[in-house]
Coordinates of C-alpha atoms in Angstrom, one line a residue:
Chain A
M300 CA -93.7 69.3 -47.9
C301 CA -96.0 68.1 -45.3
R302 CA -97.6 70.5 -42.9
F303 CA -95.1 69.7 -40.2
C304 CA -92.2 70.6 -42.4
E305 CA -93.8 73.9 -43.3
E306 CA -94.3 74.8 -39.7
Y307 CA -91.3 73.2 -38.0
G308 CA -88.9 72.4 -40.8
N309 CA -86.9 75.6 -40.8
G310 CA -86.7 75.2 -44.6
G311 CA -86.1 71.5 -44.6
K312 CA -87.7 68.3 -43.4
W313 CA -89.1 68.8 -39.9
Y314 CA -87.6 65.6 -38.5
L315 CA -84.1 66.7 -39.6
N316 CA -84.4 70.0 -37.8
P317 CA -82.3 69.7 -34.5
A318 CA -84.6 72.2 -32.8
N319 CA -87.3 69.4 -32.7
Y320 CA -85.2 67.2 -30.5
A321 CA -84.6 69.7 -27.7
R322 CA -86.8 69.5 -24.7
R323 CA -86.7 70.4 -21.0
L324 CA -86.0 67.5 -18.6
Y325 CA -89.2 67.8 -16.6
K326 CA -92.9 67.8 -17.3
T327 CA -95.3 70.3 -15.8
R328 CA -98.2 68.5 -14.1
K329 CA -101.5 68.7 -15.7
E330 CA -104.3 70.3 -13.7
G331 CA -107.8 69.1 -13.0
E332 CA -109.5 66.7 -15.3
D333 CA -106.5 66.5 -17.6
S334 CA -104.5 64.7 -14.9
L335 CA -107.0 61.8 -14.7
G336 CA -108.3 59.1 -17.0
A337 CA -106.8 56.8 -19.6
D338 CA -104.6 59.5 -21.1
A339 CA -102.6 59.6 -17.9
D340 CA -101.4 56.1 -18.6
P341 CA -98.6 56.5 -21.1
Q342 CA -99.3 53.0 -22.5
A343 CA -103.1 53.2 -22.8
A344 CA -102.8 56.5 -24.5
G345 CA -99.8 55.5 -26.6
M346 CA -100.1 55.1 -30.4
G347 CA -103.7 56.0 -30.3
G348 CA -104.4 52.8 -28.4
A349 CA -107.2 54.4 -26.3
I350 CA -109.3 55.3 -29.2
I351 CA -109.1 52.2 -31.3
N352 CA -111.8 50.3 -29.3
E353 CA -114.2 53.1 -30.2
I354 CA -113.3 53.0 -33.9
I355 CA -113.8 49.2 -33.9
R356 CA -117.1 49.5 -32.2
A357 CA -118.4 52.0 -34.7
R358 CA -117.1 50.0 -37.6
A359 CA -118.5 46.7 -36.4
A360 CA -121.8 48.3 -35.9
G361 CA -121.8 49.7 -39.4
K362 CA -121.8 53.3 -38.2
Q363 CA -119.6 54.8 -40.8
E364 CA -120.3 58.5 -40.0
E365 CA -119.7 57.9 -36.4
E366 CA -116.4 56.2 -37.2
E367 CA -115.2 59.2 -39.2
I368 CA -116.1 61.6 -36.4
I369 CA -114.3 59.6 -33.8
K370 CA -111.2 59.4 -36.1
K371 CA -111.3 63.1 -36.9
N372 CA -111.5 64.2 -33.3
A373 CA -108.8 61.7 -32.2
L374 CA -106.4 62.9 -35.0
D375 CA -107.0 66.6 -34.4
A376 CA -105.7 65.9 -30.8
A377 CA -103.0 63.4 -31.9
Y378 CA -101.4 65.7 -34.4
Q379 CA -100.7 68.1 -31.5
I380 CA -99.5 65.5 -29.0
H381 CA -98.5 62.1 -30.3
F382 CA -98.2 60.7 -33.8
A383 CA -95.7 59.0 -36.1
Q384 CA -94.3 59.4 -39.6
V385 CA -92.4 57.0 -41.7
V386 CA -88.7 57.9 -42.5
T387 CA -86.0 56.2 -44.6
L388 CA -83.0 54.3 -43.3
E389 CA -80.7 57.2 -44.4
E390 CA -82.8 59.7 -42.5
T391 CA -82.8 57.5 -39.5
K392 CA -79.0 57.6 -39.5
Q393 CA -79.0 61.3 -40.0
I394 CA -81.2 61.7 -36.9
F395 CA -78.8 59.7 -34.8
D396 CA -76.2 62.4 -35.6
I397 CA -78.6 65.1 -34.4
A398 CA -80.3 63.8 -31.3
Y399 CA -78.8 62.9 -28.0
P400 CA -78.9 60.7 -26.0
I401 CA -79.9 57.6 -27.9
A402 CA -81.2 54.5 -26.1
R403 CA -82.5 51.2 -27.1
M404 CA -85.8 50.3 -25.3
T405 CA -88.6 47.8 -25.5
C406 CA -91.4 48.2 -27.9
A407 CA -94.6 49.0 -26.0
C408 CA -96.7 47.9 -29.0
R409 CA -95.3 44.4 -29.4
R410 CA -95.3 44.0 -25.6
A411 CA -99.1 44.4 -25.7
S412 CA -100.0 43.1 -29.2
V413 CA -98.0 39.9 -29.2
A414 CA -97.0 39.6 -25.5
L415 CA -93.3 39.7 -26.5
P416 CA -91.1 39.2 -23.4
D417 CA -88.8 42.3 -22.8
D418 CA -85.5 40.4 -23.5
Q419 CA -86.7 39.8 -27.1
N420 CA -88.3 43.2 -27.5
F421 CA -85.5 45.7 -27.6
T422 CA -86.4 47.1 -31.0
C423 CA -87.5 50.7 -30.2
I424 CA -85.1 53.6 -30.0
G425 CA -85.8 56.4 -27.6
I426 CA -84.1 59.7 -28.2
G427 CA -83.6 62.9 -26.1
P428 CA -83.8 63.7 -22.4
G429 CA -86.9 61.5 -22.0
M430 CA -84.6 58.5 -21.8
Y431 CA -83.2 59.6 -18.5
K432 CA -86.7 59.2 -17.1
W433 CA -86.9 55.6 -18.4
E434 CA -83.6 54.8 -16.6
R435 CA -84.6 56.6 -13.4
W436 CA -88.1 55.4 -13.0
P437 CA -88.4 51.7 -14.1
E438 CA -91.7 51.3 -12.3
T439 CA -93.3 54.0 -14.4
Y440 CA -91.6 53.3 -17.7
R441 CA -91.3 49.6 -18.2
G442 CA -88.8 47.4 -20.0
G443 CA -85.6 49.2 -19.3
V444 CA -83.2 51.1 -21.5
E445 CA -79.7 50.6 -23.0
F446 CA -77.9 53.8 -23.9
M447 CA -76.1 53.6 -27.3
T448 CA -73.5 55.6 -29.2
P449 CA -74.6 57.1 -32.6
F450 CA -72.4 54.4 -34.2
E451 CA -74.1 51.6 -32.4
A452 CA -77.5 53.1 -33.2
K453 CA -76.7 53.3 -36.9
R454 CA -75.6 49.7 -36.8
W455 CA -78.9 48.8 -35.1
A456 CA -80.8 50.7 -37.8
D457 CA -79.1 48.5 -40.5
I458 CA -80.0 45.3 -38.6
A459 CA -83.6 46.4 -38.3
D460 CA -83.7 47.3 -42.0
E461 CA -82.3 44.0 -43.0
A462 CA -84.8 42.2 -40.8
G463 CA -87.6 44.1 -42.6
L464 CA -88.7 46.7 -40.0
V465 CA -90.2 50.1 -41.0
H466 CA -88.4 53.1 -39.6
S467 CA -90.5 56.0 -38.2
V468 CA -90.2 59.0 -35.9
D469 CA -92.5 59.5 -33.0
V470 CA -93.8 62.8 -31.6
F471 CA -94.3 63.4 -27.9
G472 CA -95.8 66.8 -27.8
L473 CA -95.4 68.6 -31.2
P474 CA -92.8 69.3 -32.4
Y475 CA -90.7 67.3 -30.0
I476 CA -89.5 64.0 -31.4
G477 CA -88.7 61.5 -28.7
G478 CA -88.7 58.1 -30.4
M479 CA -87.7 56.1 -33.5
C480 CA -89.8 53.0 -34.0
Q481 CA -88.7 50.0 -35.9
C482 CA -92.1 48.6 -36.7
E483 CA -94.0 45.8 -38.4
Y484 CA -97.5 44.8 -39.3
P485 CA -99.4 43.6 -37.3
G486 CA -97.2 44.0 -34.1
C487 CA -97.1 47.8 -34.4
V488 CA -100.3 49.3 -33.2
A489 CA -99.8 52.4 -35.4
I490 CA -99.3 50.5 -38.6
R491 CA -102.0 48.0 -37.9
N492 CA -104.6 50.7 -37.1
R493 CA -103.6 52.6 -40.2
L494 CA -103.9 49.7 -42.5
D495 CA -106.9 47.9 -41.0
Y496 CA -109.0 50.9 -39.9
D497 CA -107.5 53.8 -41.9
F498 CA -106.7 55.6 -38.7
K499 CA -104.0 58.0 -39.8
F500 CA -102.0 58.1 -36.6
M501 CA -99.0 57.0 -38.6
L502 CA -98.4 59.3 -41.6
K503 CA -96.8 58.3 -44.8
G504 CA -93.2 59.4 -45.4
E505 CA -91.9 62.2 -47.6
Y506 CA -91.1 59.8 -50.4
V507 CA -92.7 57.2 -52.7
A508 CA -90.9 54.2 -54.2
E509 CA -90.7 54.0 -58.0
I510 CA -89.6 51.0 -60.1
D511 CA -87.4 51.2 -63.2
V512 CA -89.0 48.4 -65.2
D513 CA -86.0 48.0 -67.4
K514 CA -83.8 47.3 -64.4
C515 CA -86.3 45.0 -62.6
I516 CA -85.4 41.3 -63.1
G517 CA -88.6 40.0 -61.4
C518 CA -86.7 38.3 -58.5
K519 CA -89.6 39.1 -56.1
K520 CA -87.3 39.8 -53.2
C521 CA -88.9 43.2 -52.6
I522 CA -92.5 42.0 -52.5
P523 CA -92.7 40.4 -49.0
R524 CA -90.8 43.4 -47.6
C525 CA -93.8 45.7 -47.9
H526 CA -95.9 46.2 -44.8
F527 CA -98.3 48.5 -46.5
R528 CA -99.8 46.2 -49.1
A529 CA -98.4 48.4 -51.9
M530 CA -96.4 45.7 -53.7
Y531 CA -97.4 42.9 -56.0
F532 CA -96.0 40.8 -58.8
K533 CA -97.1 41.5 -62.4
V534 CA -97.3 37.9 -63.5
F535 CA -97.3 38.3 -67.3
A536 CA -94.7 41.2 -67.3
E537 CA -92.6 39.3 -64.8
K538 CA -91.9 42.5 -62.9
A539 CA -92.5 43.8 -59.5
G540 CA -95.3 46.4 -59.2
I541 CA -95.8 49.2 -56.7
D542 CA -99.2 50.8 -55.9
M543 CA -97.8 54.3 -55.4
M544 CA -101.1 55.4 -53.8
K545 CA -100.5 52.9 -51.0
C546 CA -96.7 53.3 -50.8
F547 CA -95.5 54.9 -47.5
G548 CA -92.0 55.5 -48.8
C549 CA -90.2 53.5 -46.1
G550 CA -87.6 52.1 -48.7
L551 CA -87.6 48.5 -47.4
C552 CA -88.2 47.2 -50.9
R553 CA -85.3 49.2 -52.2
S554 CA -82.9 47.8 -49.6
V555 CA -83.1 44.3 -51.0
C556 CA -83.2 45.1 -54.8
P557 CA -80.2 43.5 -56.4
T558 CA -80.3 45.7 -59.5
D559 CA -81.1 49.0 -57.8
A560 CA -84.3 49.1 -59.8
I561 CA -86.3 50.8 -57.0
T562 CA -85.6 54.4 -56.1
L563 CA -87.3 56.7 -53.5
V564 CA -88.6 59.8 -55.1
D565 CA -89.9 62.9 -53.3
R566 CA -93.6 62.6 -52.8
H567 CA -94.1 66.2 -54.0
S568 CA -92.7 65.5 -57.4
F569 CA -96.1 63.8 -58.1
P570 CA -98.9 66.4 -57.7
A571 CA -101.5 63.6 -57.2
L572 CA -99.5 62.2 -54.3
A573 CA -98.3 65.4 -52.7
D574 CA -101.2 65.7 -50.3
K575 CA -101.8 62.0 -49.7
W576 CA -100.5 61.5 -46.2
Chain B
M239 CA -122.2 38.0 -38.7
L240 CA -120.2 39.4 -35.8
P241 CA -118.7 36.7 -33.4
K242 CA -118.7 37.4 -29.7
I243 CA -115.4 36.3 -28.2
T244 CA -115.2 35.8 -24.5
V245 CA -112.0 35.2 -22.5
D246 CA -112.5 33.9 -19.0
N247 CA -109.9 35.9 -17.1
S248 CA -110.3 33.8 -13.9
T249 CA -109.1 30.6 -15.7
C250 CA -106.9 32.2 -18.4
L251 CA -103.2 31.6 -17.7
G252 CA -102.3 35.0 -19.1
P253 CA -100.5 36.3 -22.2
I254 CA -97.0 36.1 -20.8
S255 CA -97.0 32.6 -19.3
C256 CA -99.2 31.1 -22.0
G257 CA -100.3 33.3 -24.9
Q258 CA -101.1 30.3 -27.2
C259 CA -104.2 32.0 -28.6
M260 CA -102.3 35.1 -29.5
K261 CA -99.7 33.1 -31.4
I262 CA -102.1 30.8 -33.3
C263 CA -104.8 33.4 -34.3
P264 CA -104.4 33.9 -38.1
M265 CA -105.9 37.4 -37.9
T266 CA -104.1 38.5 -34.7
V267 CA -107.4 39.2 -33.0
F268 CA -106.0 39.0 -29.5
I269 CA -103.9 41.5 -27.7
A270 CA -102.5 41.7 -24.2
G271 CA -104.3 44.6 -22.5
P272 CA -103.8 46.3 -19.1
T273 CA -106.1 45.1 -16.3
K274 CA -106.1 48.6 -14.8
V275 CA -105.1 52.1 -15.8
W276 CA -102.5 53.5 -13.5
K277 CA -101.9 57.2 -13.3
F278 CA -98.6 58.2 -14.8
R279 CA -97.2 54.8 -15.1
E280 CA -97.2 51.9 -17.5
T281 CA -98.8 48.6 -16.6
D282 CA -96.6 45.9 -15.3
P283 CA -96.7 43.2 -18.0
K284 CA -97.5 40.7 -15.3
D285 CA -100.9 42.4 -15.0
F286 CA -101.7 42.0 -18.6
R287 CA -104.8 40.0 -19.6
V288 CA -105.7 38.5 -22.9
Y289 CA -108.5 40.3 -24.7
A290 CA -110.0 40.2 -28.2
R291 CA -109.6 43.8 -29.3
Y292 CA -109.8 43.1 -33.0
Y293 CA -113.0 40.9 -32.7
D294 CA -114.3 42.4 -35.9
Q295 CA -111.5 40.7 -37.9
C296 CA -112.3 37.2 -36.4
V297 CA -112.9 34.6 -39.1
T298 CA -114.4 32.1 -36.5
C299 CA -111.8 29.4 -37.3
N300 CA -112.0 28.3 -33.6
K301 CA -108.2 27.7 -33.5
C302 CA -107.9 29.7 -30.3
V303 CA -110.7 27.7 -28.6
E304 CA -109.1 24.5 -29.6
T305 CA -105.6 25.5 -28.5
C306 CA -106.4 27.0 -25.1
P307 CA -105.1 24.6 -22.5
V308 CA -107.7 25.7 -19.9
S309 CA -110.7 26.2 -22.2
A310 CA -111.0 29.8 -21.3
I311 CA -112.1 31.1 -24.7
T312 CA -115.6 30.8 -26.2
I313 CA -116.8 32.2 -29.5
A314 CA -120.5 32.7 -29.8
T315 CA -122.3 33.4 -33.1
N316 CA -125.8 34.6 -32.4
E317 CA -128.7 36.3 -33.9
K318 CA -128.2 39.8 -32.5
T319 CA -127.8 42.6 -34.9
E320 CA -124.2 43.8 -35.5
A321 CA -124.9 47.2 -34.0
A322 CA -126.4 45.8 -30.8
L323 CA -123.5 43.3 -30.4
A324 CA -120.8 45.9 -31.1
E325 CA -122.3 48.2 -28.4
E326 CA -122.5 45.2 -26.0
I327 CA -118.8 44.2 -26.6
A328 CA -117.7 47.8 -26.2
E329 CA -119.4 48.1 -22.9
E330 CA -117.7 44.9 -21.6
V331 CA -114.3 46.1 -22.8
A332 CA -114.8 49.4 -21.0
S333 CA -115.8 47.8 -17.7

């Protein structure tokens, strides 16, 4: 179990605990210096976006130690305020039965990273009372919202899964979960910064994918589904391969396997992977 | 070798109305960034500008320079040390 399950899971997975979807409808204003600066802009602060320029500067300059310090400080704060974790399709649907209201909204990452127009960008799902703010103050929270029933949301999760988008939960003030992203590399800032700069704003899921080599027919359908560079093709064996150290446990490879050769296994059943988040 | 990518925001048509560089870049170096940080509100996408956030991943293929309809992008490869250049780029991004 990850540290968030231990603290906020109430005996289970923390993102399946209904208590973590409840929140008051208003925010208390920050005082003094906290109310100023880039962090006050929900977008500039979002997905660790404000810190990535610093990380790139340190890395480009070859200052490895400085890069590690920047990341550590940023993550200590992020794990209290705003971070993401990969979840499976089944869990995404379970969450849609727990949280209310559910609303489709535009992806702030792809709006910035690939300048996707709002009408093509309704891929994110916001959950909880925060969505009323999006509807009420369109000048503050851009892109608009479309409220959905749990049935519509589950249908949407299926479409996103089929299209090859990774499901994840987003924290907005630990332990409150306010969003469910449907992400991709490189459009998703969290996935990109994790893969390209090892900035662990997005955590791996509670599972890892495992292949039953006897069932794998080597059709290669699963391989391009992986956003995390964990899948490859074993040419001589004519089988798919998964680097389980790199696997985030999203289950996208499993969704397309025609022979059910890929299963998601609890990360903790592998002692060597249990603390690899 | 660290390339220095400059986008002239006075001639650039912007990421929403053009965005050709963002689409053609093989390494997705460019992003659309806010021109100004607003307190407690997200930036209107109309105010986005193109900037080369992931300059350290640039492979200097020059496709963005060639595709830009208003020649707003330049890529300089110079003799400065990587450390000096990274600090210089970071300062410009922050300003």
